[in-house]
Amino acid sequence: MKLSFFKISCYIIAILLSINSCPSYAKNFLGVPEIMDGDTIKINNEKIRLQCIDTPESKYKGKSQYCLDNETNCGQLAKDYLISLIGSSLVNCECEDKKDFYNRYLCKCFKEDRHPKYNGNFVYTTTGGISINLLLIDQGYSWFYKNGKKCILEEDVFKEVKKHKIGLFSDEFGGFKEPKLWRKTRSND
């Protein structure tokens, strides 16, 4: 019963955030993306970093990030999940005007779906479609990462996902090191 109440609360919060307090986005991109990594896509030759999340690295300085079980390439699993999530769907990205250090736009992206059938742990549909950023956290393929405006809902969902050991945080994989800390250990490679 508690989880059902939580689902409803998250849905209401998502709607309120999307209507009343979304930041003003300067750029929009629409297209079928090329998947670069678990949190990076390309639409119309523009690199887009999914805002508020940080997935394990599929390739960083020639190395992949493994889960804490030391057997599972969790970076590749996150990228594969994003590929399967998007498929050949049209994606709409609402982006901040500034680019990050790697020359990527910081964006919240939505998979267009006229008839969503998703029944995940927590529900995230808005008038813009299904939130790809939130689904990556919801399914346990990403850490929360404050790299832009309005990341409150993502942070709250991340806490619940870790608490309930969902996805890559499950006992099967043992979780994974926070990607920004993992990258720091590779800075001298």
mmCIF file with all atom_site columns, C-alpha atoms in Angstrom:
data_model
loop_
_atom_site.group_PDB
_atom_site.id
_atom_site.type_symbol
_atom_site.label_atom_id
_atom_site.label_alt_id
_atom_site.label_comp_id
_atom_site.label_asym_id
_atom_site.label_entity_id
_atom_site.label_seq_id
_atom_site.pdbx_PDB_ins_code
_atom_site.Cartn_x
_atom_site.Cartn_y
_atom_site.Cartn_z
_atom_site.occupancy
_atom_site.B_iso_or_equiv
_atom_site.pdbx_formal_charge
_atom_site.auth_seq_id
_atom_site.auth_comp_id
_atom_site.auth_asym_id
_atom_site.auth_atom_id
_atom_site.pdbx_PDB_model_num
ATOM 1   C CA . MET A 1 1   ? 0.000  0.000  0.000   1.00 0.00 ? 1   MET A CA 1
ATOM 2   C CA . LYS A 1 2   ? 2.841  2.411  0.809   1.00 0.00 ? 2   LYS A CA 1
ATOM 3   C CA . LEU A 1 3   ? 4.451  1.892  -2.594  1.00 0.00 ? 3   LEU A CA 1
ATOM 4   C CA . SER A 1 4   ? 1.157  2.611  -4.382  1.00 0.00 ? 4   SER A CA 1
ATOM 5   C CA . PHE A 1 5   ? 0.829  5.851  -2.440  1.00 0.00 ? 5   PHE A CA 1
ATOM 6   C CA . PHE A 1 6   ? 4.454  6.649  -3.360  1.00 0.00 ? 6   PHE A CA 1
ATOM 7   C CA . LYS A 1 7   ? 3.745  6.007  -7.058  1.00 0.00 ? 7   LYS A CA 1
ATOM 8   C CA . ILE A 1 8   ? 0.771  8.343  -6.985  1.00 0.00 ? 8   ILE A CA 1
ATOM 9   C CA . SER A 1 9   ? 2.777  10.991 -5.119  1.00 0.00 ? 9   SER A CA 1
ATOM 10  C CA . CYS A 1 10  ? 5.636  10.796 -7.648  1.00 0.00 ? 10  CYS A CA 1
ATOM 11  C CA . TYR A 1 11  ? 3.183  11.086 -10.530 1.00 0.00 ? 11  TYR A CA 1
ATOM 12  C CA . ILE A 1 12  ? 1.576  14.175 -9.019  1.00 0.00 ? 12  ILE A CA 1
ATOM 13  C CA . ILE A 1 13  ? 4.978  15.736 -8.294  1.00 0.00 ? 13  ILE A CA 1
ATOM 14  C CA . ALA A 1 14  ? 6.139  15.021 -11.860 1.00 0.00 ? 14  ALA A CA 1
ATOM 15  C CA . ILE A 1 15  ? 3.077  16.728 -13.301 1.00 0.00 ? 15  ILE A CA 1
ATOM 16  C CA . LEU A 1 16  ? 3.399  19.743 -11.008 1.00 0.00 ? 16  LEU A CA 1
ATOM 17  C CA . LEU A 1 17  ? 7.098  20.110 -11.766 1.00 0.00 ? 17  LEU A CA 1
ATOM 18  C CA . SER A 1 18  ? 6.515  19.825 -15.494 1.00 0.00 ? 18  SER A CA 1
ATOM 19  C CA . ILE A 1 19  ? 3.742  22.439 -15.450 1.00 0.00 ? 19  ILE A CA 1
ATOM 20  C CA . ASN A 1 20  ? 4.762  25.008 -12.853 1.00 0.00 ? 20  ASN A CA 1
ATOM 21  C CA . SER A 1 21  ? 8.468  24.982 -12.167 1.00 0.00 ? 21  SER A CA 1
ATOM 22  C CA . CYS A 1 22  ? 10.324 23.760 -15.216 1.00 0.00 ? 22  CYS A CA 1
ATOM 23  C CA . PRO A 1 23  ? 13.285 25.894 -16.082 1.00 0.00 ? 23  PRO A CA 1
ATOM 24  C CA . SER A 1 24  ? 13.102 27.860 -19.252 1.00 0.00 ? 24  SER A CA 1
ATOM 25  C CA . TYR A 1 25  ? 14.927 25.749 -21.815 1.00 0.00 ? 25  TYR A CA 1
ATOM 26  C CA . ALA A 1 26  ? 16.737 27.565 -24.585 1.00 0.00 ? 26  ALA A CA 1
ATOM 27  C CA . LYS A 1 27  ? 17.126 24.711 -27.076 1.00 0.00 ? 27  LYS A CA 1
ATOM 28  C CA . ASN A 1 28  ? 14.994 21.800 -28.199 1.00 0.00 ? 28  ASN A CA 1
ATOM 29  C CA . PHE A 1 29  ? 16.099 18.840 -30.271 1.00 0.00 ? 29  PHE A CA 1
ATOM 30  C CA . LEU A 1 30  ? 13.756 16.315 -31.850 1.00 0.00 ? 30  LEU A CA 1
ATOM 31  C CA . GLY A 1 31  ? 14.809 13.143 -33.642 1.00 0.00 ? 31  GLY A CA 1
ATOM 32  C CA . VAL A 1 32  ? 15.754 9.499  -33.401 1.00 0.00 ? 32  VAL A CA 1
ATOM 33  C CA . PRO A 1 33  ? 18.992 9.608  -31.420 1.00 0.00 ? 33  PRO A CA 1
ATOM 34  C CA . GLU A 1 34  ? 22.264 7.782  -31.806 1.00 0.00 ? 34  GLU A CA 1
ATOM 35  C CA . ILE A 1 35  ? 23.209 6.293  -28.426 1.00 0.00 ? 35  ILE A CA 1
ATOM 36  C CA . MET A 1 36  ? 26.761 7.224  -27.443 1.00 0.00 ? 36  MET A CA 1
ATOM 37  C CA . ASP A 1 37  ? 26.763 6.012  -23.806 1.00 0.00 ? 37  ASP A CA 1
ATOM 38  C CA . GLY A 1 38  ? 24.253 5.340  -21.028 1.00 0.00 ? 38  GLY A CA 1
ATOM 39  C CA . ASP A 1 39  ? 23.735 9.083  -20.481 1.00 0.00 ? 39  ASP A CA 1
ATOM 40  C CA . THR A 1 40  ? 24.826 10.636 -23.784 1.00 0.00 ? 40  THR A CA 1
ATOM 41  C CA . ILE A 1 41  ? 22.986 10.698 -27.105 1.00 0.00 ? 41  ILE A CA 1
ATOM 42  C CA . LYS A 1 42  ? 23.321 12.535 -30.385 1.00 0.00 ? 42  LYS A CA 1
ATOM 43  C CA . ILE A 1 43  ? 20.448 14.156 -32.304 1.00 0.00 ? 43  ILE A CA 1
ATOM 44  C CA . ASN A 1 44  ? 21.065 16.084 -35.532 1.00 0.00 ? 44  ASN A CA 1
ATOM 45  C CA . ASN A 1 45  ? 24.830 15.905 -34.905 1.00 0.00 ? 45  ASN A CA 1
ATOM 46  C CA . GLU A 1 46  ? 24.474 17.622 -31.520 1.00 0.00 ? 46  GLU A CA 1
ATOM 47  C CA . LYS A 1 47  ? 25.793 15.789 -28.449 1.00 0.00 ? 47  LYS A CA 1
ATOM 48  C CA . ILE A 1 48  ? 23.289 15.708 -25.613 1.00 0.00 ? 48  ILE A CA 1
ATOM 49  C CA . ARG A 1 49  ? 24.052 14.804 -21.994 1.00 0.00 ? 49  ARG A CA 1
ATOM 50  C CA . LEU A 1 50  ? 21.011 13.566 -20.094 1.00 0.00 ? 50  LEU A CA 1
ATOM 51  C CA . GLN A 1 51  ? 20.611 15.993 -17.216 1.00 0.00 ? 51  GLN A CA 1
ATOM 52  C CA . CYS A 1 52  ? 20.443 15.016 -13.520 1.00 0.00 ? 52  CYS A CA 1
ATOM 53  C CA . ILE A 1 53  ? 21.822 11.506 -14.045 1.00 0.00 ? 53  ILE A CA 1
ATOM 54  C CA . ASP A 1 54  ? 25.202 9.776  -14.274 1.00 0.00 ? 54  ASP A CA 1
ATOM 55  C CA . THR A 1 55  ? 25.336 6.232  -15.635 1.00 0.00 ? 55  THR A CA 1
ATOM 56  C CA . PRO A 1 56  ? 28.327 3.902  -15.340 1.00 0.00 ? 56  PRO A CA 1
ATOM 57  C CA . GLU A 1 57  ? 30.830 4.352  -18.150 1.00 0.00 ? 57  GLU A CA 1
ATOM 58  C CA . SER A 1 58  ? 30.673 2.011  -21.148 1.00 0.00 ? 58  SER A CA 1
ATOM 59  C CA . LYS A 1 59  ? 33.984 3.466  -22.374 1.00 0.00 ? 59  LYS A CA 1
ATOM 60  C CA . TYR A 1 60  ? 36.149 6.038  -20.632 1.00 0.00 ? 60  TYR A CA 1
ATOM 61  C CA . LYS A 1 61  ? 39.812 6.334  -21.568 1.00 0.00 ? 61  LYS A CA 1
ATOM 62  C CA . GLY A 1 62  ? 39.561 2.884  -23.124 1.00 0.00 ? 62  GLY A CA 1
ATOM 63  C CA . LYS A 1 63  ? 38.071 1.204  -20.035 1.00 0.00 ? 63  LYS A CA 1
ATOM 64  C CA . SER A 1 64  ? 34.583 0.101  -19.038 1.00 0.00 ? 64  SER A CA 1
ATOM 65  C CA . GLN A 1 65  ? 33.081 0.471  -15.590 1.00 0.00 ? 65  GLN A CA 1
ATOM 66  C CA . TYR A 1 66  ? 32.245 -2.815 -13.873 1.00 0.00 ? 66  TYR A CA 1
ATOM 67  C CA . CYS A 1 67  ? 29.718 -3.377 -11.099 1.00 0.00 ? 67  CYS A CA 1
ATOM 68  C CA . LEU A 1 68  ? 30.991 -4.083 -7.607  1.00 0.00 ? 68  LEU A CA 1
ATOM 69  C CA . ASP A 1 69  ? 30.650 -7.833 -8.278  1.00 0.00 ? 69  ASP A CA 1
ATOM 70  C CA . ASN A 1 70  ? 33.719 -7.307 -10.566 1.00 0.00 ? 70  ASN A CA 1
ATOM 71  C CA . GLU A 1 71  ? 32.129 -9.545 -13.206 1.00 0.00 ? 71  GLU A CA 1
ATOM 72  C CA . THR A 1 72  ? 29.413 -7.434 -14.802 1.00 0.00 ? 72  THR A CA 1
ATOM 73  C CA . ASN A 1 73  ? 30.152 -4.612 -17.230 1.00 0.00 ? 73  ASN A CA 1
ATOM 74  C CA . CYS A 1 74  ? 27.534 -2.267 -15.794 1.00 0.00 ? 74  CYS A CA 1
ATOM 75  C CA . GLY A 1 75  ? 28.575 0.540  -18.164 1.00 0.00 ? 75  GLY A CA 1
ATOM 76  C CA . GLN A 1 76  ? 27.601 -1.595 -21.137 1.00 0.00 ? 76  GLN A CA 1
ATOM 77  C CA . LEU A 1 77  ? 24.382 -2.722 -19.409 1.00 0.00 ? 77  LEU A CA 1
ATOM 78  C CA . ALA A 1 78  ? 23.354 0.937  -18.901 1.00 0.00 ? 78  ALA A CA 1
ATOM 79  C CA . LYS A 1 79  ? 24.060 1.735  -22.563 1.00 0.00 ? 79  LYS A CA 1
ATOM 80  C CA . ASP A 1 80  ? 22.174 -1.384 -23.702 1.00 0.00 ? 80  ASP A CA 1
ATOM 81  C CA . TYR A 1 81  ? 19.203 -0.431 -21.514 1.00 0.00 ? 81  TYR A CA 1
ATOM 82  C CA . LEU A 1 82  ? 19.083 3.044  -23.084 1.00 0.00 ? 82  LEU A CA 1
ATOM 83  C CA . ILE A 1 83  ? 19.243 1.486  -26.563 1.00 0.00 ? 83  ILE A CA 1
ATOM 84  C CA . SER A 1 84  ? 16.348 -0.859 -25.741 1.00 0.00 ? 84  SER A CA 1
ATOM 85  C CA . LEU A 1 85  ? 14.362 1.925  -24.048 1.00 0.00 ? 85  LEU A CA 1
ATOM 86  C CA . ILE A 1 86  ? 14.555 4.292  -27.010 1.00 0.00 ? 86  ILE A CA 1
ATOM 87  C CA . GLY A 1 87  ? 14.635 1.803  -29.879 1.00 0.00 ? 87  GLY A CA 1
ATOM 88  C CA . SER A 1 88  ? 13.681 3.731  -33.007 1.00 0.00 ? 88  SER A CA 1
ATOM 89  C CA . SER A 1 89  ? 11.400 6.145  -31.130 1.00 0.00 ? 89  SER A CA 1
ATOM 90  C CA . LEU A 1 90  ? 11.326 9.846  -31.663 1.00 0.00 ? 90  LEU A CA 1
ATOM 91  C CA . VAL A 1 91  ? 12.948 11.687 -28.739 1.00 0.00 ? 91  VAL A CA 1
ATOM 92  C CA . ASN A 1 92  ? 12.323 15.290 -27.711 1.00 0.00 ? 92  ASN A CA 1
ATOM 93  C CA . CYS A 1 93  ? 15.065 16.967 -25.653 1.00 0.00 ? 93  CYS A CA 1
ATOM 94  C CA . GLU A 1 94  ? 14.615 20.232 -23.751 1.00 0.00 ? 94  GLU A CA 1
ATOM 95  C CA . CYS A 1 95  ? 18.068 21.696 -23.186 1.00 0.00 ? 95  CYS A CA 1
ATOM 96  C CA . GLU A 1 96  ? 19.760 24.446 -21.255 1.00 0.00 ? 96  GLU A CA 1
ATOM 97  C CA . ASP A 1 97  ? 21.513 27.042 -23.369 1.00 0.00 ? 97  ASP A CA 1
ATOM 98  C CA . LYS A 1 98  ? 24.983 26.315 -21.973 1.00 0.00 ? 98  LYS A CA 1
ATOM 99  C CA . LYS A 1 99  ? 27.104 23.312 -22.856 1.00 0.00 ? 99  LYS A CA 1
ATOM 100 C CA . ASP A 1 100 ? 29.152 21.219 -20.442 1.00 0.00 ? 100 ASP A CA 1
ATOM 101 C CA . PHE A 1 101 ? 32.929 20.715 -20.334 1.00 0.00 ? 101 PHE A CA 1
ATOM 102 C CA . TYR A 1 102 ? 32.673 18.085 -23.110 1.00 0.00 ? 102 TYR A CA 1
ATOM 103 C CA . ASN A 1 103 ? 30.680 20.423 -25.408 1.00 0.00 ? 103 ASN A CA 1
ATOM 104 C CA . ARG A 1 104 ? 27.343 18.651 -24.824 1.00 0.00 ? 104 ARG A CA 1
ATOM 105 C CA . TYR A 1 105 ? 23.970 20.245 -24.176 1.00 0.00 ? 105 TYR A CA 1
ATOM 106 C CA . LEU A 1 106 ? 22.426 19.395 -20.769 1.00 0.00 ? 106 LEU A CA 1
ATOM 107 C CA . CYS A 1 107 ? 18.913 18.158 -21.461 1.00 0.00 ? 107 CYS A CA 1
ATOM 108 C CA . LYS A 1 108 ? 15.834 16.453 -20.134 1.00 0.00 ? 108 LYS A CA 1
ATOM 109 C CA . CYS A 1 109 ? 14.681 14.064 -22.843 1.00 0.00 ? 109 CYS A CA 1
ATOM 110 C CA . PHE A 1 110 ? 11.333 12.422 -23.448 1.00 0.00 ? 110 PHE A CA 1
ATOM 111 C CA . LYS A 1 111 ? 10.415 9.393  -25.490 1.00 0.00 ? 111 LYS A CA 1
ATOM 112 C CA . GLU A 1 112 ? 7.263  10.046 -27.451 1.00 0.00 ? 112 GLU A CA 1
ATOM 113 C CA . ASP A 1 113 ? 4.667  7.443  -26.671 1.00 0.00 ? 113 ASP A CA 1
ATOM 114 C CA . ARG A 1 114 ? 1.020  8.032  -27.471 1.00 0.00 ? 114 ARG A CA 1
ATOM 115 C CA . HIS A 1 115 ? -0.106 5.026  -25.433 1.00 0.00 ? 115 HIS A CA 1
ATOM 116 C CA . PRO A 1 116 ? 2.402  4.394  -22.636 1.00 0.00 ? 116 PRO A CA 1
ATOM 117 C CA . LYS A 1 117 ? 2.369  0.821  -21.371 1.00 0.00 ? 117 LYS A CA 1
ATOM 118 C CA . TYR A 1 118 ? 5.238  1.312  -18.951 1.00 0.00 ? 118 TYR A CA 1
ATOM 119 C CA . ASN A 1 119 ? 4.587  -0.026 -15.482 1.00 0.00 ? 119 ASN A CA 1
ATOM 120 C CA . GLY A 1 120 ? 7.883  0.565  -13.711 1.00 0.00 ? 120 GLY A CA 1
ATOM 121 C CA . ASN A 1 121 ? 8.667  1.082  -10.074 1.00 0.00 ? 121 ASN A CA 1
ATOM 122 C CA . PHE A 1 122 ? 7.609  4.731  -10.174 1.00 0.00 ? 122 PHE A CA 1
ATOM 123 C CA . VAL A 1 123 ? 5.677  6.379  -13.034 1.00 0.00 ? 123 VAL A CA 1
ATOM 124 C CA . TYR A 1 124 ? 7.010  9.353  -15.028 1.00 0.00 ? 124 TYR A CA 1
ATOM 125 C CA . THR A 1 125 ? 4.844  10.498 -17.871 1.00 0.00 ? 125 THR A CA 1
ATOM 126 C CA . THR A 1 126 ? 4.197  14.126 -18.658 1.00 0.00 ? 126 THR A CA 1
ATOM 127 C CA . THR A 1 127 ? 2.699  15.937 -21.590 1.00 0.00 ? 127 THR A CA 1
ATOM 128 C CA . GLY A 1 128 ? 6.166  15.684 -23.163 1.00 0.00 ? 128 GLY A CA 1
ATOM 129 C CA . GLY A 1 129 ? 6.148  11.873 -23.106 1.00 0.00 ? 129 GLY A CA 1
ATOM 130 C CA . ILE A 1 130 ? 8.030  9.395  -20.963 1.00 0.00 ? 130 ILE A CA 1
ATOM 131 C CA . SER A 1 131 ? 11.047 10.859 -19.162 1.00 0.00 ? 131 SER A CA 1
ATOM 132 C CA . ILE A 1 132 ? 14.144 8.968  -20.288 1.00 0.00 ? 132 ILE A CA 1
ATOM 133 C CA . ASN A 1 133 ? 16.253 10.604 -17.561 1.00 0.00 ? 133 ASN A CA 1
ATOM 134 C CA . LEU A 1 134 ? 13.917 9.434  -14.810 1.00 0.00 ? 134 LEU A CA 1
ATOM 135 C CA . LEU A 1 135 ? 13.517 5.940  -16.249 1.00 0.00 ? 135 LEU A CA 1
ATOM 136 C CA . LEU A 1 136 ? 17.283 5.397  -16.176 1.00 0.00 ? 136 LEU A CA 1
ATOM 137 C CA . ILE A 1 137 ? 17.248 6.207  -12.460 1.00 0.00 ? 137 ILE A CA 1
ATOM 138 C CA . ASP A 1 138 ? 13.968 4.369  -11.840 1.00 0.00 ? 138 ASP A CA 1
ATOM 139 C CA . GLN A 1 139 ? 15.274 1.125  -13.287 1.00 0.00 ? 139 GLN A CA 1
ATOM 140 C CA . GLY A 1 140 ? 18.560 1.364  -11.357 1.00 0.00 ? 140 GLY A CA 1
ATOM 141 C CA . TYR A 1 141 ? 20.920 2.165  -14.232 1.00 0.00 ? 141 TYR A CA 1
ATOM 142 C CA . SER A 1 142 ? 22.031 5.574  -13.020 1.00 0.00 ? 142 SER A CA 1
ATOM 143 C CA . TRP A 1 143 ? 23.183 7.627  -10.067 1.00 0.00 ? 143 TRP A CA 1
ATOM 144 C CA . PHE A 1 144 ? 21.604 10.993 -9.415  1.00 0.00 ? 144 PHE A CA 1
ATOM 145 C CA . TYR A 1 145 ? 23.913 13.790 -10.595 1.00 0.00 ? 145 TYR A CA 1
ATOM 146 C CA . LYS A 1 146 ? 23.218 17.480 -10.078 1.00 0.00 ? 146 LYS A CA 1
ATOM 147 C CA . ASN A 1 147 ? 24.453 18.929 -13.345 1.00 0.00 ? 147 ASN A CA 1
ATOM 148 C CA . GLY A 1 148 ? 21.759 21.461 -14.053 1.00 0.00 ? 148 GLY A CA 1
ATOM 149 C CA . LYS A 1 149 ? 18.556 23.069 -12.889 1.00 0.00 ? 149 LYS A CA 1
ATOM 150 C CA . LYS A 1 150 ? 15.582 21.285 -11.378 1.00 0.00 ? 150 LYS A CA 1
ATOM 151 C CA . CYS A 1 151 ? 16.924 17.871 -10.404 1.00 0.00 ? 151 CYS A CA 1
ATOM 152 C CA . ILE A 1 152 ? 14.746 17.483 -7.289  1.00 0.00 ? 152 ILE A CA 1
ATOM 153 C CA . LEU A 1 153 ? 12.545 14.618 -8.496  1.00 0.00 ? 153 LEU A CA 1
ATOM 154 C CA . GLU A 1 154 ? 15.536 12.675 -9.842  1.00 0.00 ? 154 GLU A CA 1
ATOM 155 C CA . GLU A 1 155 ? 17.270 12.905 -6.471  1.00 0.00 ? 155 GLU A CA 1
ATOM 156 C CA . ASP A 1 156 ? 14.179 11.673 -4.602  1.00 0.00 ? 156 ASP A CA 1
ATOM 157 C CA . VAL A 1 157 ? 13.691 8.739  -6.971  1.00 0.00 ? 157 VAL A CA 1
ATOM 158 C CA . PHE A 1 158 ? 17.369 7.785  -6.714  1.00 0.00 ? 158 PHE A CA 1
ATOM 159 C CA . LYS A 1 159 ? 17.127 7.521  -2.930  1.00 0.00 ? 159 LYS A CA 1
ATOM 160 C CA . GLU A 1 160 ? 14.172 5.116  -3.245  1.00 0.00 ? 160 GLU A CA 1
ATOM 161 C CA . VAL A 1 161 ? 15.874 3.013  -5.938  1.00 0.00 ? 161 VAL A CA 1
ATOM 162 C CA . LYS A 1 162 ? 19.017 2.550  -3.829  1.00 0.00 ? 162 LYS A CA 1
ATOM 163 C CA . LYS A 1 163 ? 16.942 1.801  -0.743  1.00 0.00 ? 163 LYS A CA 1
ATOM 164 C CA . HIS A 1 164 ? 14.969 -0.900 -2.596  1.00 0.00 ? 164 HIS A CA 1
ATOM 165 C CA . LYS A 1 165 ? 18.082 -2.234 -4.423  1.00 0.00 ? 165 LYS A CA 1
ATOM 166 C CA . ILE A 1 166 ? 16.644 -1.951 -7.928  1.00 0.00 ? 166 ILE A CA 1
ATOM 167 C CA . GLY A 1 167 ? 18.519 -2.733 -11.152 1.00 0.00 ? 167 GLY A CA 1
ATOM 168 C CA . LEU A 1 168 ? 22.301 -2.489 -10.927 1.00 0.00 ? 168 LEU A CA 1
ATOM 169 C CA . PHE A 1 169 ? 21.946 -1.743 -7.202  1.00 0.00 ? 169 PHE A CA 1
ATOM 170 C CA . SER A 1 170 ? 20.456 -5.196 -6.603  1.00 0.00 ? 170 SER A CA 1
ATOM 171 C CA . ASP A 1 171 ? 22.331 -7.869 -4.665  1.00 0.00 ? 171 ASP A CA 1
ATOM 172 C CA . GLU A 1 172 ? 22.939 -9.683 -7.972  1.00 0.00 ? 172 GLU A CA 1
ATOM 173 C CA . PHE A 1 173 ? 25.320 -6.947 -9.174  1.00 0.00 ? 173 PHE A CA 1
ATOM 174 C CA . GLY A 1 174 ? 26.323 -5.443 -5.827  1.00 0.00 ? 174 GLY A CA 1
ATOM 175 C CA . GLY A 1 175 ? 25.779 -1.904 -7.065  1.00 0.00 ? 175 GLY A CA 1
ATOM 176 C CA . PHE A 1 176 ? 28.395 0.230  -8.795  1.00 0.00 ? 176 PHE A CA 1
ATOM 177 C CA . LYS A 1 177 ? 30.779 2.968  -7.797  1.00 0.00 ? 177 LYS A CA 1
ATOM 178 C CA . GLU A 1 178 ? 29.476 6.453  -8.352  1.00 0.00 ? 178 GLU A CA 1
ATOM 179 C CA . PRO A 1 179 ? 30.623 7.197  -11.936 1.00 0.00 ? 179 PRO A CA 1
ATOM 180 C CA . LYS A 1 180 ? 32.216 10.568 -11.124 1.00 0.00 ? 180 LYS A CA 1
ATOM 181 C CA . LEU A 1 181 ? 34.367 8.877  -8.449  1.00 0.00 ? 181 LEU A CA 1
ATOM 182 C CA . TRP A 1 182 ? 35.195 5.999  -10.816 1.00 0.00 ? 182 TRP A CA 1
ATOM 183 C CA . ARG A 1 183 ? 36.319 8.514  -13.473 1.00 0.00 ? 183 ARG A CA 1
ATOM 184 C CA . LYS A 1 184 ? 38.620 10.201 -10.931 1.00 0.00 ? 184 LYS A CA 1
ATOM 185 C CA . THR A 1 185 ? 40.393 6.882  -10.329 1.00 0.00 ? 185 THR A CA 1
ATOM 186 C CA . ARG A 1 186 ? 40.998 6.707  -14.102 1.00 0.00 ? 186 ARG A CA 1
ATOM 187 C CA . SER A 1 187 ? 42.297 10.271 -14.469 1.00 0.00 ? 187 SER A CA 1
ATOM 188 C CA . ASN A 1 188 ? 45.926 9.080  -14.507 1.00 0.00 ? 188 ASN A CA 1
ATOM 189 C CA . ASP A 1 189 ? 45.343 6.181  -16.942 1.00 0.00 ? 189 ASP A CA 1
#
